[in-house]
Backbone as ProteinMPNN parsed JSONL, in Angstrom:
{"seq_chain_A": "MMINQRNRIGDFELDTVVGPRGHSKAVLLTLIDRKSRFLWAYRLKDRTTATVNEALTKFLTTFNGPVHGFTVDRGTDLVG", "coords_chain_A": {"N_chain_A": [[0.751, -1.127, -0.125], [0.506, 2.214, -0.95], [0.499, 4.382, 1.199], [1.731, 3.275, 3.59], [4.457, 3.13, 2.695], [5.369, 5.665, 2.609], [6.315, 7.655, 0.728], [5.291, 9.824, -0.257], [4.176, 13.237, -0.213], [1.142, 14.106, 1.502], [-0.172, 12.174, 2.5], [-1.754, 11.472, 5.48], [-1.387, 11.023, 8.941], [-3.816, 11.023, 11.553], [-5.305, 12.005, 14.521], [-6.645, 12.428, 17.886], [-5.676, 14.332, 20.793], [-5.942, 14.094, 24.129], [-6.492, 15.965, 27.333], [-5.829, 15.124, 30.886], [-8.165, 13.136, 32.404], [-10.688, 14.692, 34.096], [-9.063, 16.798, 35.034], [-8.672, 18.71, 32.769], [-10.388, 20.017, 29.995], [-9.251, 20.203, 27.499], [-8.632, 19.636, 24.162], [-6.843, 18.366, 21.331], [-6.903, 18.11, 17.892], [-4.667, 16.518, 15.918], [-2.757, 16.219, 12.863], [-0.381, 14.521, 10.903], [1.948, 14.507, 8.351], [2.958, 12.092, 6.578], [5.146, 11.405, 5.44], [6.987, 13.683, 5.555], [6.685, 14.311, 7.969], [5.856, 16.569, 9.17], [3.828, 18.517, 11.285], [0.585, 19.165, 12.1], [-1.783, 20.972, 14.221], [-4.781, 21.492, 16.001], [-6.739, 23.253, 18.226], [-9.537, 21.998, 19.831], [-12.841, 22.647, 20.842], [-14.353, 20.609, 21.827], [-14.95, 16.903, 21.408], [-16.763, 16.472, 19.512], [-18.319, 15.285, 16.547], [-19.072, 17.32, 14.714], [-17.388, 19.515, 15.333], [-14.749, 18.471, 14.835], [-14.813, 17.699, 12.482], [-15.383, 20.597, 11.225], [-12.548, 21.537, 12.016], [-11.124, 19.881, 10.327], [-12.098, 20.744, 7.764], [-11.046, 23.24, 7.98], [-8.373, 22.863, 7.779], [-8.132, 21.611, 5.326], [-8.769, 23.503, 3.752], [-6.751, 25.621, 3.952], [-4.48, 24.123, 3.646], [-1.695, 23.853, 1.34], [-1.281, 22.007, -0.756], [-1.025, 18.418, -1.895], [-3.779, 16.269, -0.88], [-3.899, 13.152, -0.236], [-4.819, 11.089, 1.523], [-6.273, 10.031, 4.614], [-5.044, 8.63, 7.666], [-6.33, 6.638, 10.461], [-6.216, 5.623, 13.786], [-7.559, 2.93, 15.52], [-9.059, 3.665, 17.865], [-11.76, 4.934, 19.416], [-12.099, 7.669, 19.471], [-12.379, 9.169, 17.328], [-14.751, 8.429, 15.844], [-17.801, 8.669, 14.467]], "CA_chain_A": [[0.001, 0.114, 0.175], [1.457, 3.388, -1.039], [0.461, 5.07, 2.087], [2.672, 2.766, 4.424], [5.66, 3.612, 1.989], [5.862, 6.99, 3.31], [7.096, 8.139, -0.186], [4.553, 11.035, -1.039], [3.598, 14.217, 0.773], [-0.189, 14.216, 1.286], [-0.805, 11.213, 3.376], [-1.755, 12.103, 6.883], [-2.165, 10.439, 10.356], [-4.997, 11.869, 12.193], [-5.55, 11.515, 15.912], [-6.872, 13.413, 18.841], [-4.963, 14.288, 22.173], [-6.893, 14.617, 25.26], [-5.942, 16.18, 28.659], [-6.089, 14.319, 31.647], [-9.67, 13.218, 33.057], [-10.959, 15.479, 35.397], [-8.209, 18.061, 34.95], [-8.648, 19.591, 31.572], [-11.194, 19.556, 28.792], [-8.632, 20.438, 26.428], [-8.624, 18.464, 23.147], [-6.046, 18.827, 20.11], [-6.723, 17.497, 16.555], [-3.325, 16.294, 15.306], [-2.409, 15.732, 11.566], [1.146, 14.659, 10.668], [2.294, 14.273, 7.165], [3.76, 10.664, 6.969], [6.57, 11.564, 4.575], [7.697, 14.796, 5.874], [6.682, 14.338, 9.441], [5.348, 17.822, 9.686], [2.486, 18.356, 12.333], [-0.604, 20.542, 12.247], [-2.584, 20.833, 15.453], [-5.862, 22.411, 16.171], [-7.353, 22.959, 19.351], [-10.785, 21.76, 19.73], [-13.631, 22.91, 22.043], [-14.88, 19.264, 22.197], [-14.56, 15.898, 20.412], [-17.969, 16.008, 18.609], [-18.11, 14.982, 14.924], [-19.18, 18.641, 14.121], [-16.055, 20.278, 15.656], [-13.856, 17.743, 14.219], [-15.223, 18.274, 10.777], [-14.826, 22.059, 11.243], [-11.252, 21.705, 11.993], [-10.546, 19.154, 9.008], [-12.347, 21.648, 6.876], [-10.181, 24.52, 7.911], [-6.998, 22.095, 7.282], [-8.284, 21.211, 3.857], [-9.052, 24.734, 2.762], [-5.595, 26.471, 4.115], [-3.348, 23.314, 3.217], [-1.271, 24.116, 0.173], [-0.383, 20.794, -1.253], [-2.21, 17.552, -2.17], [-4.131, 15.593, 0.126], [-4.141, 11.588, -0.662], [-5.82, 10.451, 2.456], [-5.988, 10.247, 6.157], [-5.049, 7.316, 8.388], [-6.533, 6.989, 11.666], [-6.043, 4.4, 14.568], [-8.753, 1.979, 15.828], [-9.763, 3.973, 18.82], [-13.262, 5.536, 19.264], [-12.168, 9.132, 19.553], [-12.872, 9.766, 15.745], [-15.991, 7.564, 15.405], [-19.069, 9.698, 14.458]], "C_chain_A": [[0.752, 1.082, 0.035], [1.503, 4.158, 0.267], [1.77, 4.57, 3.19], [4.259, 2.906, 3.866], [6.141, 4.749, 2.33], [6.475, 7.793, 2.124], [6.404, 9.226, -0.836], [4.062, 11.973, -0.031], [1.997, 13.994, 0.332], [-0.766, 13.207, 2.06], [-0.547, 11.373, 4.616], [-2.06, 11.055, 7.921], [-2.808, 11.33, 10.924], [-5.178, 10.974, 13.473], [-6.245, 12.812, 16.78], [-6.133, 13.202, 20.305], [-5.878, 15.111, 22.967], [-6.337, 14.921, 26.636], [-6.313, 15.138, 29.647], [-7.424, 14.214, 32.129], [-9.59, 13.943, 34.164], [-10.132, 16.809, 35.815], [-8.283, 19.071, 33.988], [-9.671, 19.167, 30.551], [-10.494, 19.852, 27.376], [-8.204, 19.29, 25.305], [-7.756, 19.125, 22.097], [-6.396, 17.734, 19.087], [-5.286, 17.656, 15.948], [-3.29, 15.676, 13.925], [-1.091, 15.645, 11.266], [1.096, 13.823, 9.276], [3.318, 12.956, 7.127], [5.119, 10.733, 6.475], [7.509, 12.58, 5.314], [7.739, 14.832, 7.546], [6.303, 15.614, 10.094], [4.059, 17.893, 10.266], [1.76, 19.583, 12.192], [-1.256, 20.127, 13.428], [-3.5, 21.823, 15.541], [-6.58, 21.914, 17.527], [-8.854, 23.095, 19.397], [-11.574, 22.023, 20.888], [-14.145, 21.648, 22.82], [-14.468, 18.033, 21.195], [-15.997, 15.639, 19.446], [-17.588, 15.945, 17.207], [-17.951, 16.549, 14.338], [-17.866, 19.446, 14.396], [-14.899, 19.643, 15.15], [-13.733, 18.021, 12.749], [-14.804, 19.659, 10.365], [-13.452, 22.193, 10.928], [-10.463, 20.926, 10.706], [-10.89, 20.153, 7.916], [-11.501, 22.868, 6.706], [-8.791, 24.147, 7.503], [-7.116, 22.186, 5.915], [-8.178, 22.583, 2.967], [-7.671, 25.635, 3.04], [-4.392, 25.583, 3.677], [-2.983, 23.524, 1.757], [-0.631, 23.134, -0.611], [-1.561, 19.586, -1.405], [-2.372, 16.822, -1.059], [-4.686, 14.155, -0.407], [-4.926, 10.882, 0.14], [-5.339, 10.537, 4.018], [-6.064, 8.718, 6.813], [-5.345, 7.401, 9.85], [-6.41, 5.524, 12.802], [-7.37, 3.828, 14.838], [-9.406, 2.478, 16.999], [-11.23, 4.706, 18.432], [-13.28, 6.942, 19.379], [-12.841, 9.76, 18.167], [-13.913, 9.174, 15.211], [-16.864, 8.521, 15.605], [-20.085, 9.508, 13.518]], "O_chain_A": [[1.755, 1.11, 0.748], [2.605, 4.647, 0.513], [2.638, 5.365, 3.549], [5.188, 2.776, 4.664], [7.363, 4.898, 2.37], [7.224, 8.697, 2.496], [6.828, 9.612, -1.925], [3.541, 11.522, 0.989], [1.625, 13.769, -0.82], [-1.958, 13.357, 2.326], [0.608, 11.438, 5.035], [-2.976, 10.256, 7.722], [-2.422, 12.497, 10.846], [-5.203, 9.746, 13.554], [-6.326, 13.96, 16.344], [-6.036, 12.104, 20.853], [-6.395, 16.21, 22.764], [-5.649, 14.019, 27.116], [-7.1, 14.265, 29.281], [-7.96, 15.306, 32.313], [-8.71, 13.913, 35.024], [-10.448, 17.633, 36.673], [-7.996, 20.232, 34.28], [-9.777, 17.97, 30.285], [-11.092, 19.751, 26.305], [-7.569, 18.269, 25.567], [-7.865, 20.339, 21.928], [-6.21, 16.551, 19.374], [-4.829, 18.731, 15.559], [-3.816, 14.568, 13.821], [-0.478, 16.71, 11.332], [0.442, 12.799, 9.078], [4.409, 12.986, 7.695], [6.083, 10.196, 7.021], [8.665, 12.285, 5.62], [8.659, 15.295, 8.221], [6.382, 15.791, 11.31], [3.15, 17.289, 9.696], [2.199, 20.733, 12.171], [-1.303, 18.921, 13.672], [-3.193, 22.971, 15.22], [-6.896, 20.776, 17.872], [-9.404, 24.143, 19.058], [-11.105, 21.678, 21.973], [-14.328, 21.576, 24.035], [-13.696, 18.245, 20.26], [-16.139, 14.627, 18.76], [-16.596, 16.529, 16.771], [-16.988, 16.942, 13.68], [-17.376, 20.032, 13.431], [-13.929, 20.39, 15.017], [-12.794, 18.448, 12.077], [-14.063, 19.904, 9.413], [-13.046, 22.761, 9.914], [-9.405, 21.322, 10.218], [-9.987, 20.429, 7.126], [-11.261, 23.425, 5.635], [-8.069, 24.972, 6.944], [-6.264, 22.805, 5.277], [-7.675, 22.716, 1.852], [-7.518, 26.494, 2.171], [-3.349, 26.151, 3.353], [-3.882, 23.391, 0.926], [0.47, 23.348, -1.117], [-2.743, 19.756, -1.107], [-1.449, 16.63, -0.268], [-5.793, 14.06, -0.936], [-5.72, 10.073, -0.341], [-4.288, 11.002, 4.459], [-6.904, 7.859, 6.548], [-4.674, 8.188, 10.518], [-6.576, 4.407, 12.312], [-8.324, 4.369, 14.279], [-10.397, 1.824, 17.327], [-11.633, 4.942, 17.293], [-14.372, 7.51, 19.394], [-13.665, 10.672, 18.098], [-14.079, 9.36, 14.006], [-16.882, 9.205, 16.629], [-21.052, 10.27, 13.491]]}, "name": "protein", "num_of_chains": 1, "seq": "MMINQRNRIGDFELDTVVGPRGHSKAVLLTLIDRKSRFLWAYRLKDRTTATVNEALTKFLTTFNGPVHGFTVDRGTDLVG"}
């Protein structure tokens, strides 16, 4: 699979980072380009589908390059 070969810009790993339970409601959406390892991070108000979609739309409209695909882990944080 071409994504696993990490030979082109535009294949991204997508995840959320959540602060410790009970201490923080901070959530980050992270996008990492698999080839360059460049990181984009967006602070979210929550982990709802609408909020994640809003951040992804912002990324897609401002990223000046090809987007071939997103890889997510099997966690439940991006299920919606």
